[in-house]
């Protein structure tokens, strides 16, 4: 009789332990990033009642990304909470999935409603007020129309008591742009693109621009897709480049009538 009673107690303890652990789960349900059409875990039926303060942010995505390039993203919660989880998705201007995620250590990937998500496979305890996860994202080969890309992410700030009460959600977004060569036919005629010139090549201290337009802008990107500078230009412009690191860049020239790109070399 005592053996049966002890066995019953152990079974109940184990069930309670599993039930408690499920309140602080890995692999949370998708669609909780706060992106358009989504909610978060901060609901009466889920995690609620917390007053933790802090931020959630991502690092590793430059202002401009290159087609098919893979980037390592580190998502970090910085707060006064005890435990943390996260979820992230990436959408284009039409709020459709954009790029390809690959999960890293402590995270998993899932798909829901044609959107990709990376989320914690197990929650983390904050150390020094922060908890981080790293994973990768590959930019798409191309985008139709607007090339804006937005990452939507949320992070659960939890008290670690194994319950859903006393927790709250931190939200964040970050935008980038996919660099793309202009499509054929974007210019008024086929000769104008050839009339946009950057010289000498390679350049050292000064880069000269000539074009058949009165004014526009020139944006410079390195080969990792990072935005270096944007400056106004006219039909005949001189650009000082002596203070820039030597190497290859992409110059994007935009006017009211056209957009074109050139590779330039600084040495």
Short mmCIF file of N, CA and C in Angstrom, two decimals, residues 110-191:
data_model
loop_
_atom_site.label_atom_id
_atom_site.label_comp_id
_atom_site.label_asym_id
_atom_site.label_seq_id
_atom_site.Cartn_x
_atom_site.Cartn_y
_atom_site.Cartn_z
N UNK A 110 10.46 27.41 -38.11
CA UNK A 110 9.16 26.87 -38.47
C UNK A 110 8.52 27.76 -39.52
N UNK A 111 7.48 27.26 -40.17
CA UNK A 111 6.74 28.01 -41.19
C UNK A 111 5.26 27.98 -40.85
N UNK A 112 4.60 29.12 -40.99
CA UNK A 112 3.17 29.21 -40.75
C UNK A 112 2.59 30.29 -41.66
N UNK A 113 1.48 29.97 -42.33
CA UNK A 113 0.85 30.92 -43.25
C UNK A 113 1.85 31.48 -44.25
N UNK A 114 2.73 30.61 -44.74
CA UNK A 114 3.75 30.93 -45.75
C UNK A 114 4.84 31.87 -45.23
N UNK A 115 4.85 32.16 -43.93
CA UNK A 115 5.91 32.98 -43.34
C UNK A 115 6.89 32.10 -42.57
N UNK A 116 8.17 32.47 -42.61
CA UNK A 116 9.20 31.75 -41.87
C UNK A 116 9.44 32.41 -40.53
N UNK A 117 9.75 31.58 -39.54
CA UNK A 117 10.03 32.09 -38.20
C UNK A 117 11.24 31.35 -37.62
N UNK A 118 12.03 32.08 -36.85
CA UNK A 118 13.01 31.47 -35.97
C UNK A 118 12.60 31.83 -34.55
N UNK A 119 12.69 30.87 -33.63
CA UNK A 119 12.24 31.05 -32.25
C UNK A 119 13.15 30.27 -31.32
N UNK A 120 13.04 30.52 -30.02
CA UNK A 120 13.87 29.77 -29.09
C UNK A 120 13.44 28.31 -29.03
N UNK A 121 14.41 27.41 -29.02
CA UNK A 121 14.09 26.00 -28.79
C UNK A 121 14.05 25.70 -27.30
N UNK A 122 14.65 26.59 -26.51
CA UNK A 122 14.52 26.56 -25.06
C UNK A 122 14.79 27.97 -24.56
N UNK A 123 14.07 28.42 -23.52
CA UNK A 123 14.28 29.78 -23.02
C UNK A 123 15.65 29.92 -22.37
N UNK A 124 16.11 31.15 -22.27
CA UNK A 124 17.41 31.41 -21.66
C UNK A 124 17.25 32.24 -20.39
N UNK A 125 18.18 32.04 -19.46
CA UNK A 125 18.26 32.87 -18.27
C UNK A 125 19.16 34.06 -18.59
N UNK A 126 18.70 35.26 -18.29
CA UNK A 126 19.51 36.44 -18.57
C UNK A 126 20.77 36.44 -17.71
N UNK A 127 21.87 36.83 -18.30
CA UNK A 127 23.15 36.95 -17.61
C UNK A 127 23.66 38.36 -17.80
N UNK A 128 23.84 39.09 -16.69
CA UNK A 128 24.24 40.48 -16.81
C UNK A 128 23.19 41.34 -17.47
N UNK A 129 21.94 40.91 -17.36
CA UNK A 129 20.84 41.69 -17.92
C UNK A 129 20.58 41.46 -19.39
N UNK A 130 21.22 40.45 -20.01
CA UNK A 130 20.99 40.20 -21.43
C UNK A 130 20.89 38.70 -21.71
N UNK A 131 20.22 38.39 -22.80
CA UNK A 131 20.17 37.03 -23.35
C UNK A 131 20.17 37.16 -24.86
N UNK A 132 20.95 36.31 -25.55
CA UNK A 132 21.11 36.45 -27.00
C UNK A 132 21.02 35.11 -27.70
N UNK A 133 20.60 35.17 -28.96
CA UNK A 133 20.59 34.02 -29.86
C UNK A 133 21.17 34.47 -31.20
N UNK A 134 21.90 33.58 -31.87
CA UNK A 134 22.43 33.87 -33.20
C UNK A 134 21.93 32.84 -34.21
N UNK A 135 21.64 33.30 -35.42
CA UNK A 135 21.14 32.46 -36.50
C UNK A 135 21.45 33.18 -37.79
N UNK A 136 21.13 32.59 -38.93
CA UNK A 136 21.46 33.24 -40.21
C UNK A 136 20.22 33.51 -41.04
N UNK A 137 20.36 34.47 -41.93
CA UNK A 137 19.30 34.83 -42.88
C UNK A 137 19.94 35.10 -44.23
N UNK A 138 19.41 34.48 -45.27
CA UNK A 138 19.89 34.71 -46.63
C UNK A 138 18.94 35.63 -47.36
N UNK A 139 19.47 36.71 -47.90
CA UNK A 139 18.65 37.67 -48.64
C UNK A 139 18.09 37.03 -49.90
N UNK A 140 16.94 37.49 -50.36
CA UNK A 140 16.37 36.94 -51.61
C UNK A 140 17.21 37.33 -52.81
N UNK A 141 17.07 36.58 -53.89
CA UNK A 141 17.81 36.89 -55.11
C UNK A 141 17.31 38.18 -55.74
N UNK A 142 16.02 38.44 -55.62
CA UNK A 142 15.43 39.63 -56.22
C UNK A 142 14.10 39.93 -55.54
N UNK A 143 13.62 41.14 -55.72
CA UNK A 143 12.30 41.55 -55.25
C UNK A 143 11.61 42.30 -56.37
N UNK A 144 10.32 42.15 -56.49
CA UNK A 144 9.54 42.87 -57.49
C UNK A 144 9.02 44.15 -56.88
N UNK A 145 9.27 45.27 -57.55
CA UNK A 145 8.78 46.55 -57.05
C UNK A 145 9.63 47.09 -55.93
N UNK A 146 8.99 47.51 -54.85
CA UNK A 146 9.69 48.11 -53.72
C UNK A 146 10.67 47.12 -53.11
N UNK A 147 11.88 47.56 -52.82
CA UNK A 147 12.91 46.66 -52.30
C UNK A 147 13.09 46.78 -50.79
N UNK A 148 12.12 47.40 -50.09
CA UNK A 148 12.20 47.49 -48.63
C UNK A 148 11.95 46.12 -47.99
N UNK A 149 12.72 45.82 -46.96
CA UNK A 149 12.60 44.57 -46.21
C UNK A 149 12.50 44.93 -44.73
N UNK A 150 11.59 44.27 -44.00
CA UNK A 150 11.42 44.56 -42.58
C UNK A 150 11.49 43.28 -41.76
N UNK A 151 12.30 43.32 -40.71
CA UNK A 151 12.34 42.25 -39.72
C UNK A 151 11.44 42.63 -38.55
N UNK A 152 10.57 41.72 -38.17
CA UNK A 152 9.69 41.91 -37.01
C UNK A 152 10.09 40.87 -35.96
N UNK A 153 10.28 41.32 -34.72
CA UNK A 153 10.71 40.38 -33.70
C UNK A 153 10.14 40.75 -32.34
N UNK A 154 9.93 39.73 -31.53
CA UNK A 154 9.43 39.91 -30.17
C UNK A 154 10.27 39.07 -29.23
N UNK A 155 10.30 39.47 -27.96
CA UNK A 155 11.06 38.71 -26.97
C UNK A 155 10.27 38.71 -25.67
N UNK A 156 10.07 37.53 -25.13
CA UNK A 156 9.33 37.38 -23.87
C UNK A 156 10.25 37.73 -22.71
N UNK A 157 9.80 38.66 -21.88
CA UNK A 157 10.50 39.00 -20.63
C UNK A 157 9.74 38.31 -19.50
N UNK A 158 10.33 37.27 -18.93
CA UNK A 158 9.62 36.41 -17.99
C UNK A 158 10.28 36.40 -16.62
N UNK A 159 9.47 36.06 -15.60
CA UNK A 159 9.99 35.99 -14.23
C UNK A 159 10.54 34.62 -13.88
N UNK A 160 10.34 33.65 -14.75
CA UNK A 160 10.93 32.34 -14.53
C UNK A 160 10.27 31.49 -13.47
N UNK A 161 9.02 31.80 -13.12
CA UNK A 161 8.35 31.02 -12.08
C UNK A 161 7.60 29.80 -12.63
N UNK A 162 7.73 29.56 -13.95
CA UNK A 162 7.06 28.42 -14.54
C UNK A 162 5.59 28.63 -14.81
N UNK A 163 5.11 29.85 -14.60
CA UNK A 163 3.71 30.18 -14.86
C UNK A 163 3.64 31.22 -15.98
N UNK A 164 2.44 31.48 -16.46
CA UNK A 164 2.26 32.47 -17.52
C UNK A 164 2.01 33.87 -16.99
N UNK A 165 1.85 34.02 -15.69
CA UNK A 165 1.58 35.33 -15.10
C UNK A 165 2.88 36.01 -14.72
N UNK A 166 2.84 37.35 -14.75
CA UNK A 166 4.01 38.13 -14.36
C UNK A 166 5.02 38.29 -15.47
N UNK A 167 4.64 37.99 -16.71
CA UNK A 167 5.53 38.11 -17.86
C UNK A 167 4.98 39.15 -18.83
N UNK A 168 5.84 39.73 -19.64
CA UNK A 168 5.40 40.64 -20.69
C UNK A 168 6.32 40.52 -21.90
N UNK A 169 5.93 41.18 -22.99
CA UNK A 169 6.62 41.04 -24.28
C UNK A 169 7.26 42.35 -24.69
N UNK A 170 8.48 42.26 -25.22
CA UNK A 170 9.18 43.40 -25.81
C UNK A 170 9.17 43.23 -27.33
N UNK A 171 8.95 44.32 -28.06
CA UNK A 171 8.83 44.26 -29.51
C UNK A 171 9.90 45.10 -30.19
N UNK A 172 10.26 44.71 -31.42
CA UNK A 172 11.21 45.49 -32.20
C UNK A 172 11.02 45.27 -33.69
N UNK A 173 11.49 46.22 -34.48
CA UNK A 173 11.51 46.09 -35.94
C UNK A 173 12.82 46.67 -36.46
N UNK A 174 13.25 46.19 -37.62
CA UNK A 174 14.42 46.77 -38.28
C UNK A 174 14.25 46.64 -39.78
N UNK A 175 14.56 47.72 -40.50
CA UNK A 175 14.40 47.73 -41.96
C UNK A 175 15.75 47.71 -42.66
N UNK A 176 15.74 47.15 -43.85
CA UNK A 176 16.89 47.20 -44.73
C UNK A 176 16.38 47.28 -46.17
N UNK A 177 17.28 47.41 -47.12
CA UNK A 177 16.92 47.52 -48.54
C UNK A 177 17.75 46.51 -49.32
N UNK A 178 17.12 45.82 -50.25
CA UNK A 178 17.84 44.90 -51.12
C UNK A 178 18.42 45.68 -52.28
N UNK A 179 19.75 45.63 -52.42
CA UNK A 179 20.39 46.29 -53.55
C UNK A 179 20.14 45.48 -54.81
N UNK A 180 19.69 46.15 -55.86
CA UNK A 180 19.44 45.49 -57.14
C UNK A 180 19.85 46.40 -58.29
N UNK A 181 20.39 45.78 -59.33
CA UNK A 181 20.66 46.53 -60.56
C UNK A 181 19.32 46.96 -61.16
N UNK A 182 19.23 48.17 -61.70
CA UNK A 182 17.98 48.60 -62.32
C UNK A 182 17.58 47.69 -63.47
N UNK A 183 16.29 47.51 -63.65
CA UNK A 183 15.79 46.66 -64.73
C UNK A 183 16.03 47.32 -66.08
N UNK A 184 16.19 46.51 -67.12
CA UNK A 184 16.36 47.04 -68.48
C UNK A 184 15.11 47.81 -68.86
N UNK A 185 15.31 48.99 -69.45
CA UNK A 185 14.18 49.78 -69.89
C UNK A 185 13.72 50.80 -68.87
N UNK A 186 14.48 50.93 -67.75
CA UNK A 186 14.07 51.89 -66.73
C UNK A 186 14.36 53.32 -67.18
N UNK A 187 15.27 53.48 -68.14
CA UNK A 187 15.66 54.81 -68.56
C UNK A 187 14.87 55.25 -69.79
N UNK A 188 14.78 56.57 -70.03
CA UNK A 188 14.00 57.09 -71.15
C UNK A 188 14.45 56.53 -72.50
N UNK A 189 15.75 56.33 -72.68
CA UNK A 189 16.23 55.68 -73.89
C UNK A 189 17.50 54.91 -73.56
N UNK A 190 17.90 54.02 -74.46
CA UNK A 190 18.99 53.11 -74.18
C UNK A 190 20.35 53.80 -74.13
N UNK A 191 20.43 55.03 -74.60
CA UNK A 191 21.72 55.70 -74.64
C UNK A 191 22.06 56.43 -73.34
#
